[in-house]
Short mmCIF file of C-alpha atoms in Angstrom, two decimals:
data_model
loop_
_atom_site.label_atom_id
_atom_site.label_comp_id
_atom_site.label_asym_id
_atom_site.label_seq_id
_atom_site.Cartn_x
_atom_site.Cartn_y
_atom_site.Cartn_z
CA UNK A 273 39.24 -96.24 -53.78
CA UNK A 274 37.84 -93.28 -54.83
CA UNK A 275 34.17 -92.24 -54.12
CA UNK A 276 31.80 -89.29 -56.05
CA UNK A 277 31.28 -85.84 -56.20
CA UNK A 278 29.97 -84.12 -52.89
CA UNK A 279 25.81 -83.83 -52.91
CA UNK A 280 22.85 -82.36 -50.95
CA UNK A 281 21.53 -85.68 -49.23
CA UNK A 282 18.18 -86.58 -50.84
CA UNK A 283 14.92 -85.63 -49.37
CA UNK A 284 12.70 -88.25 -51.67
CA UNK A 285 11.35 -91.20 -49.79
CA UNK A 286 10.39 -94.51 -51.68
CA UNK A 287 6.42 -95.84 -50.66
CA UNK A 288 7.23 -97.93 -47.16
CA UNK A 289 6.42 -101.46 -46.86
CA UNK A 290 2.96 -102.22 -45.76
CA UNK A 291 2.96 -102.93 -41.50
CA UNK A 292 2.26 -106.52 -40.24
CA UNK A 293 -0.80 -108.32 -40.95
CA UNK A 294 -3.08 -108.49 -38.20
CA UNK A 295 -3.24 -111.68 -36.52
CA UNK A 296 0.30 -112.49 -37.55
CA UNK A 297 1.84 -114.84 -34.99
CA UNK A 298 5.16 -113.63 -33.30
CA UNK A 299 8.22 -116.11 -33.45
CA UNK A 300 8.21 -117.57 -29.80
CA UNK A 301 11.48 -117.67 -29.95
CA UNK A 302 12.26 -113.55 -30.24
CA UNK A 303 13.50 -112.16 -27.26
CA UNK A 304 12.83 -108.39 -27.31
CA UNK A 305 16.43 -106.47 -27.23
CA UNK A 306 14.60 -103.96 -24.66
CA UNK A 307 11.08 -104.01 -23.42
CA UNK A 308 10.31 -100.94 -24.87
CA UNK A 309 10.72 -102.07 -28.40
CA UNK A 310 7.41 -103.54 -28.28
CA UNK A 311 6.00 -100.45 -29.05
CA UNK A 312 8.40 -100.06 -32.22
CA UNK A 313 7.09 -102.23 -34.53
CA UNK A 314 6.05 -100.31 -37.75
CA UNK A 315 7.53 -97.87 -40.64
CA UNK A 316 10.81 -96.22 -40.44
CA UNK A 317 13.37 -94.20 -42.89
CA UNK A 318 16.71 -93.60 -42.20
CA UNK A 319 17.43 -90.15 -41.15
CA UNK A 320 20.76 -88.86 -43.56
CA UNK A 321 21.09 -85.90 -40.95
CA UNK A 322 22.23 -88.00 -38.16
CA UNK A 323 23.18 -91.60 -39.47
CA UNK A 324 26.40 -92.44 -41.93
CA UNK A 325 26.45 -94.87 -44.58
CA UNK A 326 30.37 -95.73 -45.22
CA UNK A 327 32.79 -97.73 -45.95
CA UNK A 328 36.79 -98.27 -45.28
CA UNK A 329 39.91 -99.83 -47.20
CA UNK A 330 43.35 -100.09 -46.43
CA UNK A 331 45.46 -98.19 -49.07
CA UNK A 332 48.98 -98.63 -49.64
CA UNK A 333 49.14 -101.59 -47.37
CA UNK A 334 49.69 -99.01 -44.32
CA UNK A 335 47.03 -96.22 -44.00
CA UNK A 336 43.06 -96.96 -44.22
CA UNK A 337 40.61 -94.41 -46.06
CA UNK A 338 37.24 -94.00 -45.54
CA UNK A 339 34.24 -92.57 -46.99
CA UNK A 340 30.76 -92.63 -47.51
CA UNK A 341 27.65 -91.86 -49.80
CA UNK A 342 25.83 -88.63 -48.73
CA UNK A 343 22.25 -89.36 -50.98
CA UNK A 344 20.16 -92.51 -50.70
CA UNK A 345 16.46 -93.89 -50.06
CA UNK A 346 15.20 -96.08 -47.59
CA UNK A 347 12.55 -97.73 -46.16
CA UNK A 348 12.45 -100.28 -43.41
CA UNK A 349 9.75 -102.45 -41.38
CA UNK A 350 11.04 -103.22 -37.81
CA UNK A 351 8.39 -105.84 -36.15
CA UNK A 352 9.61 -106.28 -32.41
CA UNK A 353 7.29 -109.19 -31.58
CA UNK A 354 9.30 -111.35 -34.28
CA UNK A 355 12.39 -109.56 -35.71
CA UNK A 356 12.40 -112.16 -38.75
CA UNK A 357 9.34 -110.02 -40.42
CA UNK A 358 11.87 -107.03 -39.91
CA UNK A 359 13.26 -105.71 -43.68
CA UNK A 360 15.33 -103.02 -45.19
CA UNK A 361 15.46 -101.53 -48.68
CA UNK A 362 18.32 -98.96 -48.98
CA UNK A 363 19.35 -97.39 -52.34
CA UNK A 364 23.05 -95.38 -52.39
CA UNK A 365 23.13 -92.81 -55.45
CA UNK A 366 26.96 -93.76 -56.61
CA UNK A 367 27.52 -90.27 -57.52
CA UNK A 368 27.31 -88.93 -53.73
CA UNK A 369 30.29 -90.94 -52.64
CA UNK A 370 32.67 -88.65 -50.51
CA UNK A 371 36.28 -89.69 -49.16
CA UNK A 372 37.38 -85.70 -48.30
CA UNK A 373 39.51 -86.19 -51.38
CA UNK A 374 37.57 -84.64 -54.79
CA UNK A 375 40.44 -85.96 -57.05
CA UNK A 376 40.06 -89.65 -55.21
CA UNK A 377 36.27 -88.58 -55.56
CA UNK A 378 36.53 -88.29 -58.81
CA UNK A 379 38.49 -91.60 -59.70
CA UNK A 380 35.98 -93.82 -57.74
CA UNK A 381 32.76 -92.53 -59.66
CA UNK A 382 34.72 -93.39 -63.06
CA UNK A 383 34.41 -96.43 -65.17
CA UNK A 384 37.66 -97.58 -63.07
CA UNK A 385 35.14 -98.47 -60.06
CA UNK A 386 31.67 -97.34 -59.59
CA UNK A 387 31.19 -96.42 -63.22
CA UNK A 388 28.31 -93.86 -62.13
CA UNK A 389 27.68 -92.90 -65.67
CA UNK A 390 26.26 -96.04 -66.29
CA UNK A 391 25.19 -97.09 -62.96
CA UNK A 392 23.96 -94.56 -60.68
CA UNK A 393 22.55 -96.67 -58.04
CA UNK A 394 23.82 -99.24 -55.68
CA UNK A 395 20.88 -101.16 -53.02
CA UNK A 396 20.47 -103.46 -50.75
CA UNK A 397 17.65 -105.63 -50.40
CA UNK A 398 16.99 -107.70 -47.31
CA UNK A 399 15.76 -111.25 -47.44
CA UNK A 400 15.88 -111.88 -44.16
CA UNK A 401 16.75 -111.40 -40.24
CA UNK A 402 17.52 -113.39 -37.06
CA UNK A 403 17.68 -112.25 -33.66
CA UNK A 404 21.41 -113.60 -32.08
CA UNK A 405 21.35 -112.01 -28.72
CA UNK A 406 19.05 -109.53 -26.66
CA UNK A 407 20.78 -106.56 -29.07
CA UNK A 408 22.08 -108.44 -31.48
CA UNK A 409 20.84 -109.23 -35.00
CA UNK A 410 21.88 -110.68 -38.22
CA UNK A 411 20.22 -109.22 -41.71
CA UNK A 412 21.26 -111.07 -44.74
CA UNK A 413 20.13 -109.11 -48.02
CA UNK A 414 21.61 -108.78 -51.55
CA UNK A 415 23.99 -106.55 -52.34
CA UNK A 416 23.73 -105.11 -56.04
CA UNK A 417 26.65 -103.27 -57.07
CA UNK A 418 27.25 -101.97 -60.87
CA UNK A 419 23.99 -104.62 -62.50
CA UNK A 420 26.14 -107.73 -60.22
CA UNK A 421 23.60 -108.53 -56.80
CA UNK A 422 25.49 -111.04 -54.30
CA UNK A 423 24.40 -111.98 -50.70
CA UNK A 424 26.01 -110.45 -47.81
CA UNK A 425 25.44 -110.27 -44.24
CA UNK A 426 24.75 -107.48 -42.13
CA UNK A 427 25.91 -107.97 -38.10
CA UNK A 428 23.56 -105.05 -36.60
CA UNK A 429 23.99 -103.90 -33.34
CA UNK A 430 20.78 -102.36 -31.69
CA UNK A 431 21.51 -99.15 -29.92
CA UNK A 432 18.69 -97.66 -28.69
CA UNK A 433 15.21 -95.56 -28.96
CA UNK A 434 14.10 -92.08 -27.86
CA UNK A 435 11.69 -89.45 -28.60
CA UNK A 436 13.69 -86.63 -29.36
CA UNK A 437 12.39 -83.21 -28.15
CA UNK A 438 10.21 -82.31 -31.74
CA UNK A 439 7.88 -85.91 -30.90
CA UNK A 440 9.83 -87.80 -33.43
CA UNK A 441 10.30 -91.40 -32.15
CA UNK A 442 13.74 -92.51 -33.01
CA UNK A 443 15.90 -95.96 -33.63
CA UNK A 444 19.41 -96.57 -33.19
CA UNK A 445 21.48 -99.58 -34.97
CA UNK A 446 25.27 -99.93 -36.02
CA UNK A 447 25.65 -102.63 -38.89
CA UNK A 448 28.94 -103.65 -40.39
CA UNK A 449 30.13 -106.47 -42.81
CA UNK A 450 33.28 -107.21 -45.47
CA UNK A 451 33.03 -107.68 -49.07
CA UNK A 452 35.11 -108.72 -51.47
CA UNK A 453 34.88 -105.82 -53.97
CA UNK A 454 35.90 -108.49 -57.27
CA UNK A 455 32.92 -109.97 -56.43
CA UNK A 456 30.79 -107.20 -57.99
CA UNK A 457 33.41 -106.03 -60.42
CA UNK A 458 35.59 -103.45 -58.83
CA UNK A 459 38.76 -105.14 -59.88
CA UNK A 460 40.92 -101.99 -61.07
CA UNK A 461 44.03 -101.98 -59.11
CA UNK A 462 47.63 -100.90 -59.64
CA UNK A 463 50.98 -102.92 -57.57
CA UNK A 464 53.52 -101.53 -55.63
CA UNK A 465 57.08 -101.64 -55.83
CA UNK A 466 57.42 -104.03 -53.00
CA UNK A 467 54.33 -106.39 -54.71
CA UNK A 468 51.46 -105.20 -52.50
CA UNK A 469 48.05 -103.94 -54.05
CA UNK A 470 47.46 -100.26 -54.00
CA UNK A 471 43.81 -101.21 -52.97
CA UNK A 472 42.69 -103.66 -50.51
CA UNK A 473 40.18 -106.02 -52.23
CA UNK A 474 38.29 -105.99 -48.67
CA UNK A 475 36.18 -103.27 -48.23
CA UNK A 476 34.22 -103.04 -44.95
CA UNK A 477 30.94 -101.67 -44.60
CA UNK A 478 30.00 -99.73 -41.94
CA UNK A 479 26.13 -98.13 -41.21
CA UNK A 480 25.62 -96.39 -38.66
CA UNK A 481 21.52 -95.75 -38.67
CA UNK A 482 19.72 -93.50 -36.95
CA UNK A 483 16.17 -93.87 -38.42
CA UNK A 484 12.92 -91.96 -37.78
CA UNK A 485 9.42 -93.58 -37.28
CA UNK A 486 7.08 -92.38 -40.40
CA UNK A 487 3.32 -91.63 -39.64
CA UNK A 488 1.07 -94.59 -40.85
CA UNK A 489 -0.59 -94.38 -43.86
CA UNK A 490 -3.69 -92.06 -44.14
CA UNK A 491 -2.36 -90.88 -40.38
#
């Protein structure tokens, strides 16, 4: 699979989700992953510097590559008291994707597979969340991918939170899934001699989010 030409990751944010209502009622279910992520609830953007949006696909039926997309826009709403209010909004520019390989590069931003040309932007859109364990969540979204938007699931890991040295207050999450990449029309593929596919169809997905509280608004 072959991913797009190397870019400076973005510095434009999109307008952040508006914070909990007041008086909202907490799920009495949520149990918080660590008592200090009470004081987390609000506005946060994924920090490109230290996070990695990727993926990985076994090639050749014996060897795996990887990659990711260096440019995209988020904005996400983490509410601690009940995780279920929680969203994300991510947007990948196609064009950024970067496997260490410009030829490969090159062959996954054609029309073959990403088709950047015509679509230069993939997102994904939560539509919801669930808490499964003290640091465990689940995130289902939609996944649009060249115009085609299918529902996937997101397992998310929470990792931790720390004010870094500068006063920023920071997140940490790992999220993973596995798509089937016919599903959004990436269906180019060429056979080997021995009848395997060149390309996996599974692709796995594989964030790894460090994200950075933003001020509130007016603040």
């Amino acid at each position: 699979m072959n991913l797009f030409n190397r870019v400076v990751p973005s510095r434009r944010q999109a307008q952040l989700p508006p914070q909990r209502p007041v008086g909202a009622q907490a799920s009495s279910t949520a149990v918080l992953p660590d008592p200090n992520l009470a004081d987390l609830s609000g506005e946060w953007v994924v920090d490109p510097a230290h996070s990695r949006i990727g993926f990985s696909v076994r090639h050749a039926m014996v060897t795996t590559v990887r990659g990711c997309f260096l440019e995209y826009e988020s904005r996400l709403y983490f509410d601690a008291y009940d995780p279920t209010r929680s969203r994300a909004d991510i947007t990948l520019f196609t064009a950024s994707v970067d496997t260490g390989v410009e030829q490969r590069d090159a062959h996954l931003v054609g029309r073959d597979f990403l088709d950047a040309a015509t679509y230069p932007r993939m997102r994904f859109t939560s539509t919801g969340v669930q808490q499964t364990d003290a640091d465990l969540f689940s995130m289902s979204g939609e996944l649009t991918i060249k115009g085609i938007s299918r529902p996937v699931v997101l397992d998310m890991t929470y990792i931790g939170n720390v004010t870094d040295p500068f006063g920023y207050d920071r997140v940490g999450f790992d999220g993973t899934t596995t798509i089937n990449r016919s599903d959004w029309g990436l269906t180019y593929n060429s056979r080997l001699a021995e009848g395997g596919a060149m390309v996996s169809e599974k692709v796995r997905l594989q964030l790894d989010i460090a994200a950075i509280r933003t001020p509130p608004s007016g603040g």
